[in-house]
Short mmCIF file of N, CA and C in Angstrom, two decimals:
data_model
loop_
_atom_site.label_atom_id
_atom_site.label_comp_id
_atom_site.label_asym_id
_atom_site.label_seq_id
_atom_site.Cartn_x
_atom_site.Cartn_y
_atom_site.Cartn_z
N MET A 567 12.77 -18.08 -33.26
CA MET A 567 13.70 -17.84 -32.18
C MET A 567 13.00 -17.00 -31.09
N THR A 568 13.15 -17.43 -29.86
CA THR A 568 12.54 -16.73 -28.74
C THR A 568 13.51 -15.70 -28.16
N LYS A 569 13.01 -14.48 -27.97
CA LYS A 569 13.79 -13.43 -27.33
C LYS A 569 13.01 -12.93 -26.12
N ILE A 570 13.75 -12.58 -25.08
CA ILE A 570 13.13 -12.05 -23.87
C ILE A 570 13.16 -10.53 -23.95
N TRP A 571 11.98 -9.91 -23.76
CA TRP A 571 11.85 -8.47 -23.80
C TRP A 571 11.29 -7.95 -22.49
N LYS A 572 11.87 -6.85 -22.01
CA LYS A 572 11.36 -6.10 -20.86
C LYS A 572 11.20 -4.67 -21.33
N GLU A 573 10.60 -3.82 -20.52
CA GLU A 573 10.40 -2.44 -20.93
C GLU A 573 11.71 -1.70 -21.19
N THR A 574 12.79 -2.19 -20.64
CA THR A 574 14.10 -1.59 -20.88
C THR A 574 14.74 -2.07 -22.18
N GLY A 575 14.14 -3.07 -22.82
CA GLY A 575 14.67 -3.60 -24.08
C GLY A 575 14.85 -5.11 -24.01
N PHE A 576 15.51 -5.64 -25.02
CA PHE A 576 15.74 -7.08 -25.09
C PHE A 576 16.84 -7.49 -24.11
N VAL A 577 16.66 -8.65 -23.51
CA VAL A 577 17.62 -9.20 -22.55
C VAL A 577 18.51 -10.18 -23.30
N SER A 578 19.82 -9.99 -23.22
CA SER A 578 20.72 -10.85 -23.99
C SER A 578 21.17 -12.09 -23.22
N ASP A 579 21.15 -12.06 -21.92
CA ASP A 579 21.71 -13.17 -21.15
C ASP A 579 20.73 -13.72 -20.12
N ASP A 580 19.51 -13.98 -20.54
CA ASP A 580 18.50 -14.50 -19.63
C ASP A 580 18.81 -15.94 -19.27
N PRO A 581 18.90 -16.28 -17.97
CA PRO A 581 19.29 -17.63 -17.58
C PRO A 581 18.14 -18.63 -17.51
N TRP A 582 16.91 -18.18 -17.62
CA TRP A 582 15.76 -19.05 -17.41
C TRP A 582 15.44 -19.89 -18.64
N ILE A 583 15.12 -21.17 -18.40
CA ILE A 583 14.71 -22.07 -19.47
C ILE A 583 13.57 -22.95 -18.96
N ILE A 584 12.53 -23.09 -19.78
CA ILE A 584 11.40 -23.93 -19.40
C ILE A 584 11.81 -25.39 -19.59
N GLU A 585 11.78 -26.14 -18.49
CA GLU A 585 12.16 -27.55 -18.54
C GLU A 585 10.98 -28.40 -18.98
N ASN A 586 11.28 -29.40 -19.80
CA ASN A 586 10.31 -30.41 -20.18
C ASN A 586 11.07 -31.71 -20.39
N ASP A 587 10.44 -32.72 -20.97
CA ASP A 587 11.10 -34.01 -21.15
C ASP A 587 12.34 -33.91 -22.04
N GLU A 588 12.30 -33.04 -23.04
CA GLU A 588 13.41 -32.91 -23.98
C GLU A 588 14.45 -31.87 -23.57
N THR A 589 14.03 -30.87 -22.83
CA THR A 589 14.91 -29.75 -22.50
C THR A 589 15.11 -29.66 -21.00
N LYS A 590 16.38 -29.65 -20.58
CA LYS A 590 16.73 -29.50 -19.18
C LYS A 590 17.68 -28.32 -19.04
N ALA A 591 17.61 -27.63 -17.91
CA ALA A 591 18.49 -26.50 -17.65
C ALA A 591 19.92 -26.98 -17.47
N GLY A 592 20.86 -26.23 -18.08
CA GLY A 592 22.27 -26.55 -17.95
C GLY A 592 22.86 -25.94 -16.68
N SER A 593 24.17 -26.00 -16.56
CA SER A 593 24.83 -25.53 -15.33
C SER A 593 24.73 -24.02 -15.15
N ASN A 594 24.65 -23.25 -16.23
CA ASN A 594 24.54 -21.80 -16.14
C ASN A 594 23.12 -21.30 -16.36
N GLU A 595 22.15 -22.21 -16.30
CA GLU A 595 20.76 -21.87 -16.55
C GLU A 595 19.90 -22.17 -15.32
N LYS A 596 18.76 -21.51 -15.25
CA LYS A 596 17.81 -21.74 -14.17
C LYS A 596 16.56 -22.37 -14.76
N ALA A 597 16.04 -23.36 -14.07
CA ALA A 597 14.89 -24.11 -14.56
C ALA A 597 13.57 -23.43 -14.21
N ILE A 598 12.69 -23.39 -15.19
CA ILE A 598 11.29 -23.02 -14.95
C ILE A 598 10.52 -24.34 -15.01
N LEU A 599 9.99 -24.74 -13.87
CA LEU A 599 9.36 -26.05 -13.75
C LEU A 599 7.88 -25.98 -14.08
N GLY A 600 7.35 -27.11 -14.53
CA GLY A 600 5.91 -27.23 -14.72
C GLY A 600 5.21 -27.12 -13.37
N PHE A 601 3.94 -26.81 -13.36
CA PHE A 601 3.19 -26.53 -12.14
C PHE A 601 3.25 -27.69 -11.14
N GLU A 602 2.89 -28.88 -11.59
CA GLU A 602 2.87 -30.04 -10.69
C GLU A 602 4.28 -30.43 -10.26
N THR A 603 5.25 -30.33 -11.16
CA THR A 603 6.65 -30.63 -10.82
C THR A 603 7.14 -29.65 -9.75
N PHE A 604 6.77 -28.38 -9.90
CA PHE A 604 7.14 -27.37 -8.92
C PHE A 604 6.56 -27.69 -7.56
N LEU A 605 5.26 -28.00 -7.50
CA LEU A 605 4.62 -28.31 -6.22
C LEU A 605 5.25 -29.51 -5.55
N ALA A 606 5.64 -30.52 -6.33
CA ALA A 606 6.32 -31.68 -5.76
C ALA A 606 7.70 -31.31 -5.23
N LYS A 607 8.42 -30.45 -5.96
CA LYS A 607 9.78 -30.06 -5.55
C LYS A 607 9.76 -29.24 -4.26
N VAL A 608 8.84 -28.29 -4.14
CA VAL A 608 8.82 -27.47 -2.93
C VAL A 608 8.37 -28.26 -1.71
N ALA A 609 7.65 -29.34 -1.94
CA ALA A 609 7.26 -30.20 -0.82
C ALA A 609 8.44 -31.02 -0.31
N GLU A 610 9.42 -31.29 -1.20
CA GLU A 610 10.57 -32.13 -0.85
C GLU A 610 11.79 -31.35 -0.37
N THR A 611 11.96 -30.10 -0.86
CA THR A 611 13.19 -29.35 -0.57
C THR A 611 12.86 -27.96 -0.01
N ASP A 612 13.91 -27.28 0.45
CA ASP A 612 13.78 -25.89 0.91
C ASP A 612 14.41 -24.93 -0.08
N GLU A 613 14.57 -25.37 -1.32
CA GLU A 613 15.22 -24.56 -2.35
C GLU A 613 14.46 -23.26 -2.60
N VAL A 614 15.21 -22.19 -2.87
CA VAL A 614 14.62 -20.89 -3.18
C VAL A 614 15.08 -20.45 -4.57
N GLY A 615 14.49 -19.37 -5.08
CA GLY A 615 14.87 -18.86 -6.40
C GLY A 615 14.35 -19.72 -7.53
N LEU A 616 13.21 -20.34 -7.33
CA LEU A 616 12.65 -21.26 -8.32
C LEU A 616 11.81 -20.53 -9.36
N GLY A 617 11.58 -21.20 -10.48
CA GLY A 617 10.70 -20.71 -11.53
C GLY A 617 9.60 -21.73 -11.77
N VAL A 618 8.40 -21.25 -12.10
CA VAL A 618 7.27 -22.14 -12.33
C VAL A 618 6.44 -21.61 -13.50
N VAL A 619 5.90 -22.54 -14.29
CA VAL A 619 4.99 -22.21 -15.38
C VAL A 619 3.56 -22.43 -14.90
N VAL A 620 2.72 -21.43 -15.08
CA VAL A 620 1.31 -21.54 -14.74
C VAL A 620 0.53 -21.64 -16.05
N ALA A 621 -0.05 -22.81 -16.29
CA ALA A 621 -0.87 -23.03 -17.48
C ALA A 621 -2.27 -22.45 -17.22
N PRO A 622 -3.06 -22.23 -18.26
CA PRO A 622 -4.37 -21.62 -18.09
C PRO A 622 -5.28 -22.32 -17.08
N ALA A 623 -5.24 -23.64 -17.02
CA ALA A 623 -6.14 -24.37 -16.13
C ALA A 623 -5.60 -24.52 -14.71
N ASP A 624 -4.38 -24.08 -14.43
CA ASP A 624 -3.79 -24.21 -13.09
C ASP A 624 -4.38 -23.20 -12.13
N ASP A 625 -4.42 -23.57 -10.86
CA ASP A 625 -4.93 -22.69 -9.81
C ASP A 625 -3.76 -21.92 -9.20
N VAL A 626 -3.61 -20.66 -9.58
CA VAL A 626 -2.48 -19.84 -9.15
C VAL A 626 -2.47 -19.65 -7.62
N ALA A 627 -3.60 -19.78 -6.97
CA ALA A 627 -3.67 -19.64 -5.51
C ALA A 627 -2.87 -20.72 -4.79
N LYS A 628 -2.65 -21.86 -5.43
CA LYS A 628 -1.85 -22.94 -4.83
C LYS A 628 -0.39 -22.53 -4.64
N LEU A 629 0.04 -21.46 -5.30
CA LEU A 629 1.42 -20.99 -5.16
C LEU A 629 1.61 -20.11 -3.93
N GLN A 630 0.53 -19.63 -3.33
CA GLN A 630 0.63 -18.66 -2.25
C GLN A 630 1.57 -19.06 -1.11
N PRO A 631 1.55 -20.30 -0.62
CA PRO A 631 2.47 -20.63 0.49
C PRO A 631 3.95 -20.61 0.09
N TYR A 632 4.22 -20.59 -1.21
CA TYR A 632 5.61 -20.71 -1.69
C TYR A 632 6.12 -19.46 -2.38
N LEU A 633 5.37 -18.37 -2.37
CA LEU A 633 5.75 -17.17 -3.12
C LEU A 633 7.11 -16.62 -2.71
N ASP A 634 7.50 -16.78 -1.46
CA ASP A 634 8.80 -16.30 -1.01
C ASP A 634 9.95 -17.14 -1.56
N ARG A 635 9.65 -18.28 -2.15
CA ARG A 635 10.67 -19.16 -2.72
C ARG A 635 10.72 -19.09 -4.24
N ILE A 636 9.83 -18.30 -4.84
CA ILE A 636 9.72 -18.22 -6.29
C ILE A 636 10.37 -16.93 -6.79
N ALA A 637 11.23 -17.05 -7.78
CA ALA A 637 11.86 -15.87 -8.40
C ALA A 637 11.12 -15.46 -9.67
N LEU A 638 10.53 -16.44 -10.38
CA LEU A 638 9.88 -16.15 -11.65
C LEU A 638 8.64 -17.03 -11.82
N VAL A 639 7.55 -16.41 -12.22
CA VAL A 639 6.34 -17.14 -12.60
C VAL A 639 6.10 -16.86 -14.07
N ALA A 640 6.09 -17.91 -14.87
CA ALA A 640 5.79 -17.79 -16.30
C ALA A 640 4.32 -18.12 -16.50
N VAL A 641 3.55 -17.14 -16.97
CA VAL A 641 2.13 -17.37 -17.25
C VAL A 641 1.99 -17.70 -18.73
N ALA A 642 1.33 -18.80 -19.00
CA ALA A 642 1.26 -19.33 -20.37
C ALA A 642 0.06 -18.80 -21.13
N PHE A 643 0.34 -18.28 -22.32
CA PHE A 643 -0.68 -17.84 -23.28
C PHE A 643 -0.62 -18.83 -24.45
N PRO A 644 -1.38 -19.94 -24.40
CA PRO A 644 -1.28 -20.95 -25.45
C PRO A 644 -1.83 -20.49 -26.80
N ALA A 645 -2.77 -19.54 -26.78
CA ALA A 645 -3.36 -19.02 -28.01
C ALA A 645 -3.79 -17.58 -27.76
N PHE A 646 -3.88 -16.81 -28.81
CA PHE A 646 -4.22 -15.39 -28.66
C PHE A 646 -5.60 -15.17 -28.03
N ASN A 647 -6.49 -16.13 -28.17
CA ASN A 647 -7.84 -15.97 -27.65
C ASN A 647 -8.04 -16.58 -26.26
N ASP A 648 -6.97 -17.00 -25.61
CA ASP A 648 -7.05 -17.56 -24.26
C ASP A 648 -6.45 -16.56 -23.29
N GLY A 649 -7.30 -15.81 -22.59
CA GLY A 649 -6.83 -14.73 -21.74
C GLY A 649 -6.73 -15.08 -20.27
N ARG A 650 -6.79 -16.35 -19.91
CA ARG A 650 -6.74 -16.71 -18.49
C ARG A 650 -5.42 -16.30 -17.84
N ALA A 651 -4.35 -16.21 -18.60
CA ALA A 651 -3.06 -15.79 -18.03
C ALA A 651 -3.09 -14.33 -17.60
N PHE A 652 -3.94 -13.50 -18.22
CA PHE A 652 -4.12 -12.13 -17.74
C PHE A 652 -4.62 -12.16 -16.30
N SER A 653 -5.59 -13.02 -16.03
CA SER A 653 -6.13 -13.16 -14.68
C SER A 653 -5.09 -13.70 -13.72
N HIS A 654 -4.30 -14.68 -14.17
CA HIS A 654 -3.25 -15.23 -13.32
C HIS A 654 -2.26 -14.15 -12.90
N ALA A 655 -1.82 -13.35 -13.86
CA ALA A 655 -0.85 -12.28 -13.56
C ALA A 655 -1.45 -11.26 -12.61
N SER A 656 -2.67 -10.87 -12.85
CA SER A 656 -3.34 -9.89 -12.00
C SER A 656 -3.52 -10.42 -10.58
N LEU A 657 -3.92 -11.68 -10.45
CA LEU A 657 -4.07 -12.29 -9.12
C LEU A 657 -2.74 -12.38 -8.39
N LEU A 658 -1.69 -12.76 -9.10
CA LEU A 658 -0.37 -12.83 -8.48
C LEU A 658 0.05 -11.49 -7.90
N ARG A 659 -0.16 -10.43 -8.64
CA ARG A 659 0.27 -9.10 -8.20
C ARG A 659 -0.67 -8.50 -7.16
N ALA A 660 -1.96 -8.41 -7.48
CA ALA A 660 -2.90 -7.66 -6.65
C ALA A 660 -3.37 -8.44 -5.41
N ARG A 661 -3.72 -9.68 -5.58
CA ARG A 661 -4.30 -10.42 -4.46
C ARG A 661 -3.25 -11.17 -3.65
N LEU A 662 -2.27 -11.77 -4.33
CA LEU A 662 -1.27 -12.58 -3.62
C LEU A 662 -0.02 -11.78 -3.25
N GLY A 663 0.16 -10.60 -3.82
CA GLY A 663 1.29 -9.74 -3.48
C GLY A 663 2.64 -10.23 -3.97
N PHE A 664 2.66 -10.99 -5.06
CA PHE A 664 3.93 -11.49 -5.61
C PHE A 664 4.76 -10.35 -6.16
N ALA A 665 6.01 -10.25 -5.71
CA ALA A 665 6.89 -9.15 -6.13
C ALA A 665 7.97 -9.58 -7.11
N GLY A 666 8.06 -10.88 -7.40
CA GLY A 666 9.07 -11.37 -8.33
C GLY A 666 8.69 -11.10 -9.78
N GLU A 667 9.43 -11.71 -10.67
CA GLU A 667 9.20 -11.52 -12.11
C GLU A 667 8.04 -12.37 -12.60
N VAL A 668 7.15 -11.75 -13.37
CA VAL A 668 6.07 -12.47 -14.04
C VAL A 668 6.34 -12.36 -15.53
N ARG A 669 6.47 -13.51 -16.18
CA ARG A 669 6.83 -13.56 -17.60
C ARG A 669 5.70 -14.17 -18.42
N ALA A 670 5.38 -13.55 -19.53
CA ALA A 670 4.41 -14.10 -20.48
C ALA A 670 5.16 -15.03 -21.43
N VAL A 671 4.67 -16.24 -21.58
CA VAL A 671 5.25 -17.21 -22.51
C VAL A 671 4.15 -17.75 -23.40
N GLY A 672 4.52 -18.21 -24.57
CA GLY A 672 3.53 -18.76 -25.50
C GLY A 672 3.26 -17.80 -26.64
N ASP A 673 1.99 -17.60 -26.93
CA ASP A 673 1.56 -16.76 -28.06
C ASP A 673 1.48 -15.30 -27.62
N VAL A 674 2.65 -14.65 -27.54
CA VAL A 674 2.74 -13.25 -27.10
C VAL A 674 2.70 -12.36 -28.34
N LEU A 675 1.62 -11.58 -28.46
CA LEU A 675 1.43 -10.72 -29.62
C LEU A 675 1.62 -9.26 -29.23
N ILE A 676 2.05 -8.44 -30.17
CA ILE A 676 2.37 -7.04 -29.91
C ILE A 676 1.17 -6.27 -29.38
N ASP A 677 -0.03 -6.54 -29.88
CA ASP A 677 -1.22 -5.81 -29.44
C ASP A 677 -1.59 -6.10 -27.99
N GLN A 678 -1.17 -7.24 -27.48
CA GLN A 678 -1.53 -7.63 -26.12
C GLN A 678 -0.50 -7.21 -25.08
N ILE A 679 0.70 -6.85 -25.49
CA ILE A 679 1.76 -6.53 -24.53
C ILE A 679 1.39 -5.37 -23.61
N PRO A 680 0.83 -4.25 -24.10
CA PRO A 680 0.45 -3.19 -23.15
C PRO A 680 -0.57 -3.65 -22.11
N LEU A 681 -1.48 -4.52 -22.51
CA LEU A 681 -2.48 -5.04 -21.57
C LEU A 681 -1.83 -6.00 -20.58
N MET A 682 -0.86 -6.77 -21.04
CA MET A 682 -0.13 -7.66 -20.14
C MET A 682 0.66 -6.85 -19.11
N LEU A 683 1.27 -5.75 -19.55
CA LEU A 683 1.99 -4.87 -18.63
C LEU A 683 1.06 -4.34 -17.54
N ARG A 684 -0.14 -3.95 -17.92
CA ARG A 684 -1.11 -3.43 -16.95
C ARG A 684 -1.55 -4.49 -15.95
N CYS A 685 -1.51 -5.74 -16.33
CA CYS A 685 -1.91 -6.83 -15.43
C CYS A 685 -0.78 -7.28 -14.51
N GLY A 686 0.43 -6.78 -14.73
CA GLY A 686 1.54 -7.13 -13.85
C GLY A 686 2.63 -7.96 -14.49
N VAL A 687 2.50 -8.27 -15.76
CA VAL A 687 3.57 -9.00 -16.46
C VAL A 687 4.71 -8.02 -16.72
N ASP A 688 5.95 -8.45 -16.42
CA ASP A 688 7.07 -7.53 -16.63
C ASP A 688 8.15 -8.05 -17.56
N SER A 689 8.01 -9.29 -18.05
CA SER A 689 8.93 -9.75 -19.09
C SER A 689 8.16 -10.67 -20.03
N PHE A 690 8.68 -10.80 -21.25
CA PHE A 690 7.95 -11.47 -22.32
C PHE A 690 8.87 -12.35 -23.13
N ALA A 691 8.49 -13.61 -23.32
CA ALA A 691 9.21 -14.51 -24.22
C ALA A 691 8.52 -14.39 -25.58
N VAL A 692 9.15 -13.63 -26.48
CA VAL A 692 8.52 -13.27 -27.75
C VAL A 692 9.09 -14.11 -28.88
N THR A 693 8.20 -14.73 -29.66
CA THR A 693 8.61 -15.49 -30.84
C THR A 693 7.96 -14.95 -32.11
N ASN A 694 6.87 -14.24 -31.97
CA ASN A 694 6.13 -13.71 -33.11
C ASN A 694 6.98 -12.69 -33.87
N ALA A 695 7.14 -12.89 -35.17
CA ALA A 695 8.01 -12.04 -35.99
C ALA A 695 7.58 -10.58 -35.99
N THR A 696 6.28 -10.33 -36.08
CA THR A 696 5.80 -8.95 -36.08
C THR A 696 6.08 -8.28 -34.74
N ALA A 697 5.84 -9.00 -33.65
CA ALA A 697 6.10 -8.46 -32.32
C ALA A 697 7.58 -8.16 -32.14
N LEU A 698 8.44 -9.07 -32.59
CA LEU A 698 9.89 -8.85 -32.48
C LEU A 698 10.31 -7.61 -33.25
N LYS A 699 9.78 -7.45 -34.46
CA LYS A 699 10.13 -6.29 -35.28
C LYS A 699 9.68 -4.99 -34.62
N ARG A 700 8.44 -4.95 -34.17
CA ARG A 700 7.90 -3.73 -33.55
C ARG A 700 8.61 -3.39 -32.25
N LEU A 701 8.93 -4.39 -31.44
CA LEU A 701 9.65 -4.13 -30.19
C LEU A 701 11.07 -3.65 -30.47
N THR A 702 11.71 -4.18 -31.49
CA THR A 702 13.04 -3.74 -31.88
C THR A 702 13.00 -2.27 -32.31
N GLU A 703 11.94 -1.88 -32.99
CA GLU A 703 11.77 -0.50 -33.45
C GLU A 703 11.26 0.43 -32.35
N GLY A 704 10.91 -0.13 -31.19
CA GLY A 704 10.37 0.68 -30.10
C GLY A 704 8.95 1.12 -30.33
N ARG A 705 8.21 0.37 -31.12
CA ARG A 705 6.83 0.73 -31.47
C ARG A 705 5.84 -0.13 -30.68
N LEU A 706 5.59 0.26 -29.43
CA LEU A 706 4.66 -0.44 -28.57
C LEU A 706 3.32 0.29 -28.61
N PRO A 707 2.24 -0.39 -29.00
CA PRO A 707 0.95 0.29 -29.04
C PRO A 707 0.45 0.57 -27.63
N GLY A 708 -0.51 1.47 -27.51
CA GLY A 708 -1.05 1.77 -26.20
C GLY A 708 -2.30 2.60 -26.28
N ILE A 709 -2.96 2.72 -25.14
CA ILE A 709 -4.17 3.50 -25.02
C ILE A 709 -3.93 4.52 -23.92
N ALA A 710 -4.28 5.79 -24.19
CA ALA A 710 -3.99 6.86 -23.24
C ALA A 710 -4.94 6.89 -22.04
N ASN A 711 -6.17 6.45 -22.21
CA ASN A 711 -7.17 6.53 -21.13
C ASN A 711 -7.49 5.15 -20.60
N HIS A 712 -7.44 5.00 -19.27
CA HIS A 712 -7.77 3.73 -18.62
C HIS A 712 -8.73 4.00 -17.48
N TYR A 713 -9.81 3.26 -17.42
CA TYR A 713 -10.79 3.45 -16.37
C TYR A 713 -10.89 2.26 -15.42
N GLN A 714 -10.44 1.11 -15.84
CA GLN A 714 -10.55 -0.06 -14.99
C GLN A 714 -9.34 -0.18 -14.07
N PRO A 715 -9.51 -0.87 -12.93
CA PRO A 715 -8.39 -1.06 -12.00
C PRO A 715 -7.29 -1.89 -12.65
N THR A 716 -6.10 -1.81 -12.10
CA THR A 716 -4.97 -2.52 -12.66
C THR A 716 -4.01 -2.93 -11.56
N ALA A 717 -3.21 -3.95 -11.84
CA ALA A 717 -2.21 -4.39 -10.89
C ALA A 717 -1.03 -3.44 -10.87
N ARG A 718 -0.90 -2.65 -11.89
CA ARG A 718 0.21 -1.70 -12.01
C ARG A 718 -0.26 -0.31 -11.57
N PRO A 719 0.45 0.32 -10.64
CA PRO A 719 0.00 1.65 -10.19
C PRO A 719 0.11 2.70 -11.28
N SER A 720 -0.69 3.73 -11.13
CA SER A 720 -0.72 4.82 -12.09
C SER A 720 0.58 5.62 -12.05
N ALA A 721 1.01 6.09 -13.20
CA ALA A 721 2.19 6.95 -13.27
C ALA A 721 1.89 8.32 -12.72
N ASP A 722 0.63 8.72 -12.77
CA ASP A 722 0.20 10.01 -12.26
C ASP A 722 -0.28 9.83 -10.82
N ALA A 723 0.52 10.29 -9.86
CA ALA A 723 0.22 10.09 -8.44
C ALA A 723 -1.06 10.80 -8.01
N ARG A 724 -1.50 11.81 -8.74
CA ARG A 724 -2.70 12.56 -8.37
C ARG A 724 -3.98 11.88 -8.84
N SER A 725 -3.88 10.87 -9.64
CA SER A 725 -5.08 10.25 -10.19
C SER A 725 -5.49 9.03 -9.38
N TYR A 726 -6.72 8.62 -9.60
CA TYR A 726 -7.20 7.38 -9.01
C TYR A 726 -6.63 6.22 -9.81
N SER A 727 -6.35 5.09 -9.14
CA SER A 727 -5.83 3.94 -9.87
C SER A 727 -6.87 3.39 -10.85
N TRP A 728 -8.14 3.66 -10.59
CA TRP A 728 -9.19 3.13 -11.43
C TRP A 728 -9.74 4.14 -12.43
N ARG A 729 -9.24 5.38 -12.40
CA ARG A 729 -9.71 6.38 -13.34
C ARG A 729 -8.54 7.25 -13.76
N ARG A 730 -8.00 6.98 -14.93
CA ARG A 730 -6.85 7.75 -15.39
C ARG A 730 -7.12 8.31 -16.77
N VAL A 731 -6.75 9.54 -16.98
CA VAL A 731 -6.82 10.15 -18.30
C VAL A 731 -5.49 10.85 -18.56
N SER A 732 -5.07 10.82 -19.78
CA SER A 732 -3.79 11.44 -20.15
C SER A 732 -3.99 12.85 -20.64
#
C-alpha cells in the first residue's frame, strides 16, 4: 500500500494519482501524466495545475517553459541504486526555480529520504514496509554536518549554504 509522507506527517487525502493504461484519475483526483503525454497535453491546451512524472532518462529541462502550469513533479526512483532523480529534483529547484511540489515515487527507502529532502523533494510516495514503520514512529535518519551545496537552504542563517555544522 502506498502512503504519501511529508515532513508534517502522512497525508490522508492526497488527490494525485499516476495515470497509465490501467489507471485513470477519477472525478475527485488529479492526474500525474507521463512525460511525453504531459508534453503533448501542454502543447494542445492551456490547462494549469498539472502533474508530470519524470523518469530517470527524461530531460527535466524540457519542462522549463511549462513550470508555471505544473503543480507537481513526480521524480521516479525505479531502483535504490538509480540516483538520477536526485539530480532531477536538484535541477528543478536550484537551476529551474520550480516552486511547486516535488514528489519521490518508486523505490523510496528510509535511508535516502533525508538526502531527497536536501535535493528539494518535499513529498514521498512510500511503499517500503520498513520506511513506513520508521516514518510512523518519527524515526528519520540524518547527518548533522553537511559540506556540499543543496537545493534546500540552511536552517542556520549565519552559515554558508555549502558549509554547515551542527
